[in-house]
mmCIF file of C-alpha atoms and ligand atoms in Angstrom:
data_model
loop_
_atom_site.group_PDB
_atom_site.id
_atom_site.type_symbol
_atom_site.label_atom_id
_atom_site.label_comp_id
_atom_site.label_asym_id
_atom_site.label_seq_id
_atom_site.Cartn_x
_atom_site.Cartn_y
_atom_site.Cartn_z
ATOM 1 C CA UNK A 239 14.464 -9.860 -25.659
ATOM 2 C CA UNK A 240 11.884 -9.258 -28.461
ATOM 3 C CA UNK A 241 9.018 -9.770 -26.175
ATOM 4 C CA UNK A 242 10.276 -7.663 -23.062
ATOM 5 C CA UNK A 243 10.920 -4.999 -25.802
ATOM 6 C CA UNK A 244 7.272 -5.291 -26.840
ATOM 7 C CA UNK A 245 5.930 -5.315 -23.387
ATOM 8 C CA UNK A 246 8.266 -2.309 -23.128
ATOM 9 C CA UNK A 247 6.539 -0.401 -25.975
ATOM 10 C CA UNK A 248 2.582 -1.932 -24.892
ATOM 11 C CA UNK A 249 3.158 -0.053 -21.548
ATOM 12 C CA UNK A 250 4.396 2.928 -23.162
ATOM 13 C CA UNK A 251 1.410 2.835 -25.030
ATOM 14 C CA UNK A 252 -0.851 2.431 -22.165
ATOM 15 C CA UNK A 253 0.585 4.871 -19.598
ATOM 16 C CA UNK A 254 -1.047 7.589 -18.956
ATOM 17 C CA UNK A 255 2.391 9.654 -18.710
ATOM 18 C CA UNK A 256 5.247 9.156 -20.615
ATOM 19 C CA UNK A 257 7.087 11.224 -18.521
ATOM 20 C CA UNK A 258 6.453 8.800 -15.404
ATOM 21 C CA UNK A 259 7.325 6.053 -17.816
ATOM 22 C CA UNK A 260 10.561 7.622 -18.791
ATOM 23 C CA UNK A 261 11.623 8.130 -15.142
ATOM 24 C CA UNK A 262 10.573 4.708 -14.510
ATOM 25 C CA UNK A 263 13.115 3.732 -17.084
ATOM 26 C CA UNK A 264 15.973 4.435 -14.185
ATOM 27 C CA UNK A 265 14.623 2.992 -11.529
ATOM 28 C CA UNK A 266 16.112 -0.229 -9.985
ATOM 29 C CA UNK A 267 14.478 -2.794 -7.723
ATOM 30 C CA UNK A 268 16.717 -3.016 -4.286
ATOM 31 C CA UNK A 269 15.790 -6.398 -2.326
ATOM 32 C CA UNK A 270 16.129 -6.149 1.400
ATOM 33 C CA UNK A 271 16.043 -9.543 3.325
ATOM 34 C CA UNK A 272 13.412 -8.714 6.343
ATOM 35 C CA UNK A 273 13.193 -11.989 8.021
ATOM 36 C CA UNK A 274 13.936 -15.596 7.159
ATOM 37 C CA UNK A 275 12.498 -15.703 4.228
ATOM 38 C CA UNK A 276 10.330 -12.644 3.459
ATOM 39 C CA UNK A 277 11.943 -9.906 1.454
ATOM 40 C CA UNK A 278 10.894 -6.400 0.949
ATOM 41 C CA UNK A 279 11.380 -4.970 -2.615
ATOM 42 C CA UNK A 280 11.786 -0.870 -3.260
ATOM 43 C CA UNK A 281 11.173 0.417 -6.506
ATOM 44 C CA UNK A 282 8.492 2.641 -8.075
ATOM 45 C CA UNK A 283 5.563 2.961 -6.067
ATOM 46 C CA UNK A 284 4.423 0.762 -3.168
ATOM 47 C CA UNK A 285 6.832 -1.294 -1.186
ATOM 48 C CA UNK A 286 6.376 -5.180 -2.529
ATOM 49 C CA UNK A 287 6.553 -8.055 -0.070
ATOM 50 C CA UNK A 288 7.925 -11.480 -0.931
ATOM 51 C CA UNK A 289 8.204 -14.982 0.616
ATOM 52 C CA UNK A 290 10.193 -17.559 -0.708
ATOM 53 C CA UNK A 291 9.791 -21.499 -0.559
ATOM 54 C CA UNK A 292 9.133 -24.709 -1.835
ATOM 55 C CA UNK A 293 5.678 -23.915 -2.254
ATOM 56 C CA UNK A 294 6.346 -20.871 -4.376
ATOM 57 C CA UNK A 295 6.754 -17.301 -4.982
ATOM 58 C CA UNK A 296 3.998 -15.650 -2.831
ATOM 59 C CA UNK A 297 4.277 -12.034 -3.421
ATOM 60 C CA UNK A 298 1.919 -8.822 -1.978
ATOM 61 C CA UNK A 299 1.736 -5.872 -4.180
ATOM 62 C CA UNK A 300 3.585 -5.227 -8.057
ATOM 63 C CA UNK A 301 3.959 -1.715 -8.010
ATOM 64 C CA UNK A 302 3.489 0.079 -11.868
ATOM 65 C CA UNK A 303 3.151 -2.010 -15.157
ATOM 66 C CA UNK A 304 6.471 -0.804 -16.309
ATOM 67 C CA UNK A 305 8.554 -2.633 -12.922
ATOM 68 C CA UNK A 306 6.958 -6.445 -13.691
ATOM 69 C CA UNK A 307 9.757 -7.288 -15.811
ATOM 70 C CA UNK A 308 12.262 -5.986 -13.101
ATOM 71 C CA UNK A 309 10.156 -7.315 -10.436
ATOM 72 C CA UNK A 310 10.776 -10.733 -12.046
ATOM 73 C CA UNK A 311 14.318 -10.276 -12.368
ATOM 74 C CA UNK A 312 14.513 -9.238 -8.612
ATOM 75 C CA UNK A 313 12.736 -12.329 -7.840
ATOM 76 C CA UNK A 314 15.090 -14.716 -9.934
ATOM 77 C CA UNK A 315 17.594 -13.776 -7.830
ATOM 78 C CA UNK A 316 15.752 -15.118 -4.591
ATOM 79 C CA UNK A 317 14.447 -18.366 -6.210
ATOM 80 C CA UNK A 318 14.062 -19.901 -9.182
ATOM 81 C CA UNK A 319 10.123 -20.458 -9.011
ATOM 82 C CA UNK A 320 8.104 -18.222 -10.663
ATOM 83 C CA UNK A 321 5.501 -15.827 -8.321
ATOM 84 C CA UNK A 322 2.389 -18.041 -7.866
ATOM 85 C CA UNK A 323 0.391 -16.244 -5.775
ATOM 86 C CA UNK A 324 -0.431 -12.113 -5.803
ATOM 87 C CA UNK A 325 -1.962 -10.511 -3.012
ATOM 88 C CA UNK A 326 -2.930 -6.516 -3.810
ATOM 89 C CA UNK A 327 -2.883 -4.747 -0.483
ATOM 90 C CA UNK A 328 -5.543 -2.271 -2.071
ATOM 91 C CA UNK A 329 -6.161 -0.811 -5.725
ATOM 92 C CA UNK A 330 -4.434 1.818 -6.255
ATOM 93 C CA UNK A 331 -1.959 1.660 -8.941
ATOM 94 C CA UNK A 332 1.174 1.979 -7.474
ATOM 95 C CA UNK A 333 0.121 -1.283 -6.059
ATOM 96 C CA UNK A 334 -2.003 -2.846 -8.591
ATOM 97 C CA UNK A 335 -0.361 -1.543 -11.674
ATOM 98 C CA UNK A 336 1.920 -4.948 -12.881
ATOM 99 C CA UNK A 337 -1.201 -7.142 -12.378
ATOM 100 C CA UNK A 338 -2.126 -7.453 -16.122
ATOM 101 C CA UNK A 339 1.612 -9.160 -16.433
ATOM 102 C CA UNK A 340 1.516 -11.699 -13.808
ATOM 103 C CA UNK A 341 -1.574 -12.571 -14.558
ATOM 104 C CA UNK A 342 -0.710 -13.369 -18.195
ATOM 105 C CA UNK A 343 2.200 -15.931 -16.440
ATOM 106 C CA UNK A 344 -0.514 -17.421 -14.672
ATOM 107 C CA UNK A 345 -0.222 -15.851 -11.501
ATOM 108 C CA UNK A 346 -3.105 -16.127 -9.074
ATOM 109 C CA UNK A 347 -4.423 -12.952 -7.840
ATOM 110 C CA UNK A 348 -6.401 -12.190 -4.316
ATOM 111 C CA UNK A 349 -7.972 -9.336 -2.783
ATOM 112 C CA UNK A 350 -10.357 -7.943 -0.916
ATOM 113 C CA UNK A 351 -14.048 -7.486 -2.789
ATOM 114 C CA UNK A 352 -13.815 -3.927 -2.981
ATOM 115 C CA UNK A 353 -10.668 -4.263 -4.628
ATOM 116 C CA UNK A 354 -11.985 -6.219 -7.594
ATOM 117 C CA UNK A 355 -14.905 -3.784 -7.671
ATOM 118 C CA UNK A 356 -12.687 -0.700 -8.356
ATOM 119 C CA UNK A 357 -10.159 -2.609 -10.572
ATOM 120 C CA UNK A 358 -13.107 -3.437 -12.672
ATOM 121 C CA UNK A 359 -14.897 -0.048 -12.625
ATOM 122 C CA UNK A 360 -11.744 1.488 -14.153
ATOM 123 C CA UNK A 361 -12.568 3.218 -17.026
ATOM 124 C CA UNK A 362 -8.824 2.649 -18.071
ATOM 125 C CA UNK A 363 -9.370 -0.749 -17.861
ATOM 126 C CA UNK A 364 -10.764 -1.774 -20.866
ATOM 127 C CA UNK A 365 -9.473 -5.287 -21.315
ATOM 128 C CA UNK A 366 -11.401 -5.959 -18.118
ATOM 129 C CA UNK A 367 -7.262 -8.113 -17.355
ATOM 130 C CA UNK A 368 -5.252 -7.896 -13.839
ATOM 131 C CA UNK A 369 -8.796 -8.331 -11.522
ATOM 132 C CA UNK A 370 -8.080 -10.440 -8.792
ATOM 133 C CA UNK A 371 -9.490 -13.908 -9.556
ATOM 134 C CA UNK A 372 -9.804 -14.806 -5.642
ATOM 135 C CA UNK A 373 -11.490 -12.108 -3.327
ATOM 136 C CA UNK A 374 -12.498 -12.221 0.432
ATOM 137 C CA UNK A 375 -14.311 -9.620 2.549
ATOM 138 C CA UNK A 376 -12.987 -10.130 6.025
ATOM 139 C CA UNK A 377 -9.844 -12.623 6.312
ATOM 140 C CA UNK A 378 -8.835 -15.478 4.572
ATOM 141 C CA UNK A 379 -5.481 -17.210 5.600
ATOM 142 C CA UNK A 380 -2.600 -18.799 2.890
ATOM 143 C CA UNK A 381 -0.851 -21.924 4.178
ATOM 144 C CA UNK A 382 2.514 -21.517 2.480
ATOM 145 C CA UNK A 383 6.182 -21.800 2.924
ATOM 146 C CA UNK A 384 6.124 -22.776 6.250
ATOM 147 C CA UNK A 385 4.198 -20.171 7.657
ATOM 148 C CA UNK A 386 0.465 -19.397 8.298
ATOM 149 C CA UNK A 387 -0.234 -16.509 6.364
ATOM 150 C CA UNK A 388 -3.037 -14.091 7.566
ATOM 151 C CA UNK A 389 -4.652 -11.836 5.051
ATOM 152 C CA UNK A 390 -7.063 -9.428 7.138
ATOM 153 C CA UNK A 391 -9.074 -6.809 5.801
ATOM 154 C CA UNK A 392 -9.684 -3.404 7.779
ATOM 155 C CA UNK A 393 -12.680 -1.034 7.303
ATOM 156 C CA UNK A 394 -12.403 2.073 5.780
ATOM 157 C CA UNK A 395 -9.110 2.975 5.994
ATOM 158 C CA UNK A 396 -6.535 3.916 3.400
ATOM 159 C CA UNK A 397 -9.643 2.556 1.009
ATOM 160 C CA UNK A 398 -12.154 0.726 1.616
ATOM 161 C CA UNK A 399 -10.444 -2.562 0.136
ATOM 162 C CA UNK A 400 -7.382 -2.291 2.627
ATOM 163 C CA UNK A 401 -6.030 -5.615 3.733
ATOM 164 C CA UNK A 402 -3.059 -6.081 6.586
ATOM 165 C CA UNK A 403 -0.936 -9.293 5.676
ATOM 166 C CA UNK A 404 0.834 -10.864 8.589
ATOM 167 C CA UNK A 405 3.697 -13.697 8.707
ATOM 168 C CA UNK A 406 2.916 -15.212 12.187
ATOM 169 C CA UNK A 407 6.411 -17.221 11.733
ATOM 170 C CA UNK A 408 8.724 -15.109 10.232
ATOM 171 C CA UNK A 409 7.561 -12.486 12.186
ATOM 172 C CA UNK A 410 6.634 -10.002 9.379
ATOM 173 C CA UNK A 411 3.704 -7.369 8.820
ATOM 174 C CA UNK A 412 2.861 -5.664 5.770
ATOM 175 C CA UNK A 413 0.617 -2.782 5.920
ATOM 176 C CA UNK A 414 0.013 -1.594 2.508
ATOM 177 C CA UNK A 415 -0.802 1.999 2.483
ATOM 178 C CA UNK A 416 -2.344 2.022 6.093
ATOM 179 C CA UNK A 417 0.936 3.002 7.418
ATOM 180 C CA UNK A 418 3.202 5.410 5.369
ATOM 181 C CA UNK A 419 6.667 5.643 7.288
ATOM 182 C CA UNK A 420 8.139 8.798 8.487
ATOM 183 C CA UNK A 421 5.375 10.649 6.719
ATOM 184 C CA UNK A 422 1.782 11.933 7.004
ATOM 185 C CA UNK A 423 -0.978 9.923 5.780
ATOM 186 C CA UNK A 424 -2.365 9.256 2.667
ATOM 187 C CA UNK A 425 -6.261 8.839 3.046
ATOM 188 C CA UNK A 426 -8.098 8.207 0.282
ATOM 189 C CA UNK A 427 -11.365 10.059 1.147
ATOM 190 C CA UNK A 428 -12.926 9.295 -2.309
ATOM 191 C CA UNK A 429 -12.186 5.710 -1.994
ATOM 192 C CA UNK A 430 -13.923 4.765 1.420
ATOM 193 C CA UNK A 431 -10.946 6.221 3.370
ATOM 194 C CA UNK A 432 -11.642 8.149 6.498
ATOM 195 C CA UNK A 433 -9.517 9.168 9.542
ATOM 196 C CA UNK A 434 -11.384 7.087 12.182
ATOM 197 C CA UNK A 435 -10.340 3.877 9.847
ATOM 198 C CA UNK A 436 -7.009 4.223 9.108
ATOM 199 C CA UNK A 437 -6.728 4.616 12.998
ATOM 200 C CA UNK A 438 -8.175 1.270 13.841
ATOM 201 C CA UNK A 439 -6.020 -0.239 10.890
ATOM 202 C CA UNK A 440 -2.933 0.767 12.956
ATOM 203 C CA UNK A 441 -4.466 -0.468 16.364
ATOM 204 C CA UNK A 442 -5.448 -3.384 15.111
ATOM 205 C CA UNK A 443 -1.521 -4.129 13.337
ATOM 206 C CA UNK A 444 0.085 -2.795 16.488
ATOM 207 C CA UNK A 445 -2.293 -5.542 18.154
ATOM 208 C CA UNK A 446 -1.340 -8.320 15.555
ATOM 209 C CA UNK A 447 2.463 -8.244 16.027
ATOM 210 C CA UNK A 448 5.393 -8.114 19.053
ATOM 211 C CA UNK A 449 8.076 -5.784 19.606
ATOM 212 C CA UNK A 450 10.368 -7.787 17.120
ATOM 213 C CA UNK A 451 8.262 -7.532 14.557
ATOM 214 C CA UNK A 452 9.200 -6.529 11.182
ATOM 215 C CA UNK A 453 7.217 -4.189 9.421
ATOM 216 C CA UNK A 454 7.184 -3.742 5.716
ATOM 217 C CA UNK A 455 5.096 -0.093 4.874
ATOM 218 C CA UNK A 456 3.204 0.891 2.219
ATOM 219 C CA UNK A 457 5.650 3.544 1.610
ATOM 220 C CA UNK A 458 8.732 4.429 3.157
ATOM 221 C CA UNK A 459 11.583 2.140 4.787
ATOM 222 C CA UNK A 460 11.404 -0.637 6.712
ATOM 223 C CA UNK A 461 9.986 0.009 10.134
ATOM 224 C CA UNK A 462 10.100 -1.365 13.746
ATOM 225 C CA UNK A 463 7.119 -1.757 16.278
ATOM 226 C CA UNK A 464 8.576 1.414 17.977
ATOM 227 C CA UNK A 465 8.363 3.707 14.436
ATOM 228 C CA UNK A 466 4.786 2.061 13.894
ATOM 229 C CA UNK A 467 3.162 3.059 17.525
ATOM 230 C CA UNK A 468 5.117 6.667 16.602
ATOM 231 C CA UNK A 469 2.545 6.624 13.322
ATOM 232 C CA UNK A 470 -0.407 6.054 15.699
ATOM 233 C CA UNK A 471 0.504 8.131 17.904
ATOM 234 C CA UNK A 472 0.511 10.934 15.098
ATOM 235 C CA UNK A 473 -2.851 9.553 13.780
ATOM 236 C CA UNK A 474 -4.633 10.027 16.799
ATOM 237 C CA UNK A 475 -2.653 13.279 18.023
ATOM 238 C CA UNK A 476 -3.622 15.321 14.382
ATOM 239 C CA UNK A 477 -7.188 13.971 15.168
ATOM 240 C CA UNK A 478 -7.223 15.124 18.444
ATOM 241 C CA UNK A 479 -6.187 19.024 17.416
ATOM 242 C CA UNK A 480 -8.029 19.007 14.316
ATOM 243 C CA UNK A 481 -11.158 18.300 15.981
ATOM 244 C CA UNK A 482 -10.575 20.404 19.095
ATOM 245 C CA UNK A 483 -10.197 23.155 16.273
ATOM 246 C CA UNK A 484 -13.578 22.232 14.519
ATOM 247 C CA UNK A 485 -15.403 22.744 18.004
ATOM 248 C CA UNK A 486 -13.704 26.085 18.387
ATOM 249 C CA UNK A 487 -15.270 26.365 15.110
ATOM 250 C CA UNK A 488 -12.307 27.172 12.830
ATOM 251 C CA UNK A 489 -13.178 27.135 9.086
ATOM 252 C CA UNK A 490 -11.673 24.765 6.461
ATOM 253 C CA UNK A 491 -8.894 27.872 5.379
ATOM 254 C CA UNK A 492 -7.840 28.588 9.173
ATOM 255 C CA UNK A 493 -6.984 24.913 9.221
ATOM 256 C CA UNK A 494 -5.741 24.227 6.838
ATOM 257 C CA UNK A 495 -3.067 27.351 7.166
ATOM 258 C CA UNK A 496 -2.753 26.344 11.234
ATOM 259 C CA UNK A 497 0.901 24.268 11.114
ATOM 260 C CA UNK A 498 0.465 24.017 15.107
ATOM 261 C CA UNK A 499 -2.252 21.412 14.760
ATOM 262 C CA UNK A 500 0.473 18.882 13.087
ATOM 263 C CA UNK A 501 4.308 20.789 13.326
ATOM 264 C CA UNK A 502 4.720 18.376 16.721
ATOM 265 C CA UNK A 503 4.446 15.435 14.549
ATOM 266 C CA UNK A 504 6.025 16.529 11.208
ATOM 267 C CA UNK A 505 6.901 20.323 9.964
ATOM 268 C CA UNK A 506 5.377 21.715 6.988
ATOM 269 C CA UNK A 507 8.544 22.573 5.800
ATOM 270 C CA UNK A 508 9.575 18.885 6.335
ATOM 271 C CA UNK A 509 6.798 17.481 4.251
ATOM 272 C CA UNK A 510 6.750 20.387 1.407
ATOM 273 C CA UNK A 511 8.285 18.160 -0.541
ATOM 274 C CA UNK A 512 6.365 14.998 0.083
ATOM 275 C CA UNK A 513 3.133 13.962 -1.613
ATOM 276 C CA UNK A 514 1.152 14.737 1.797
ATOM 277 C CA UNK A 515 2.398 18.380 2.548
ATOM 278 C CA UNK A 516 1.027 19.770 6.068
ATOM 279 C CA UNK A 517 -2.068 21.664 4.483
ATOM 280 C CA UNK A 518 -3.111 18.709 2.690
ATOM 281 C CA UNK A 519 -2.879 16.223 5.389
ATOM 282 C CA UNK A 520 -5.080 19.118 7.744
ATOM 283 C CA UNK A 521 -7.779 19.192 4.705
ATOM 284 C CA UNK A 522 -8.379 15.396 4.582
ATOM 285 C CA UNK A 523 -8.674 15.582 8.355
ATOM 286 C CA UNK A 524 -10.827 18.569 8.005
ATOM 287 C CA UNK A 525 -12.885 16.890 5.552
ATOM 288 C CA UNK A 526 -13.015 13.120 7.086
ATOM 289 C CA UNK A 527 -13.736 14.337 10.908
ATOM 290 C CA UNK A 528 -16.773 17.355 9.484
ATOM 291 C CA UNK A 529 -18.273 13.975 7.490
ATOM 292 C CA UNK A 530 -18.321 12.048 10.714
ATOM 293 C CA UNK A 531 -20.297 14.246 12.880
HETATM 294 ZN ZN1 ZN B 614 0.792 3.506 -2.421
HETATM 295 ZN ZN1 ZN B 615 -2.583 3.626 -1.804
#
């Protein structure tokens, strides 16, 4: 009790918002059984994937610093191992954020090159802890649980560290933040992202997996094959009128105030609320398609 309360107080310390950390304080981790035995875990941040087995906890993604502890606790309740191997999906710190506290309980961490690179050129990062120990730069496959698990890494995407994880037996994909359900993108233009990527990242899931697949987002719930081709779909179709309104030369400020170029797809007023409202999603596009030509 001592020590969580510590670890508590350490990450108070550390966070760069006590306000987030307070908010934090209320959240609980909900475990939702995807298939067999891969669970998906919603808490703060990016959704976690988790396979169970007798060759141990094999988890992708730990969301903020302040959620290990009930990460763990979520986990107890699926198996009585502790998580053995870590897989970060990208850097970002809603999905890299717990990795100083696994790796402390010996945890071993993987990710793509890039991955390691910005983890490590954090200035925040002072203790130089959490860096994925194990890094790959275009696939590298787990043997585990019963399943052959496929770690894949696609260009330029969400980042440029993004990796797809796929459970060939179980049937289960997780994106990481190359697919954001029911929402607009996220694309992290100052980390490598770009438009053109984070469209092959989709093909090339959509072209990994079946119509039962299971598919565990980034953000957002639980998806189907069906809600997945619907997120293509709306990758390609903003791309499409964003650049048909570049040739008609239309400057950044018409764009970004034109709602017809994505209202078929989502409605501004829809996504006012969300982190990617309507004129932000039409600025990255601006930005990513101009860079490209
Ligand atoms: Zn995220
Ligand atoms: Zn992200």
């Amino acid at each position: 009790m001592k020590n969580s309360f510590l670890l508590v107080a350490f990450s108070l310390l550390l966070s760069t918002s006590v306000f987030a950390f307070q908010d934090m304080k209320d959240i609980q981790i909900e475990v939702i059984p995807v298939n067999e035995n891969i669970y998906m875990l919603k808490g703060a941040g990016g959704n976690i994937g988790v396979s169970i087995g007798e060759d141990g906890v094999f988890m992708i993604d730990d969301q903020y610093a302040q959620m290990s502890s009930k990460i763990e606790e979520a986990i107890k309740s699926l198996s009585d191992q502790p998580v053995k191997y870590l897989v970060n999906t990208h850097h970002h710190g809603d999905h890299t954020g717990g990795n100083s506290n696994f790796e402390k309980k010996e945890t071993l961490i993987f990710a793509h090159e890039n991955v390691r690179k910005r983890l490590k050129e954090d200035d925040k990062n002072t203790e130089q802890s959490g860096l994925p120990i194990i890094t790959f730069y275009h696939k590298m496959q787990l043997h585990l649980n019963g399943d052959d698990i496929l770690v894949v890494h696609v260009h330029n995407a969400h980042t440029d560290g993004d990796a797809l994880i796929y459970f060939p037996n179980s049937n289960v994909l997780h994106t990481g933040d190359t697919f954001f359900n029911g929402m607009f993108p996220y694309i992290d233009l100052k980390s490598g992202g770009s438009v053109a990527g984070d469209i092959e990242a989709a093909r090339a899931g959509l072209l990994l997996i079946n119509a039962s697949t299971k598919i565990i987002p980034g953000h957002g719930p639980l998806a189907s094959y069906a809600d997945y081709e619907k997120y293509l779909n709306m990758l390609e179709g903003i791309q499409t009128n964003v650049n048909a309104a570049i040739k008609e030369g239309k400057s950044r400020e018409e764009i970004l105030a034109d709602e017809s170029l994505t209202k078929d797809y989502i409605t501004d007023a829809a996504a006012e609320k969300s982190f990617i409202n309507g004129p932000k999603i039409r600025g990255t596009y601006y930005d990513s398609l101009k860079s490209e030509d």
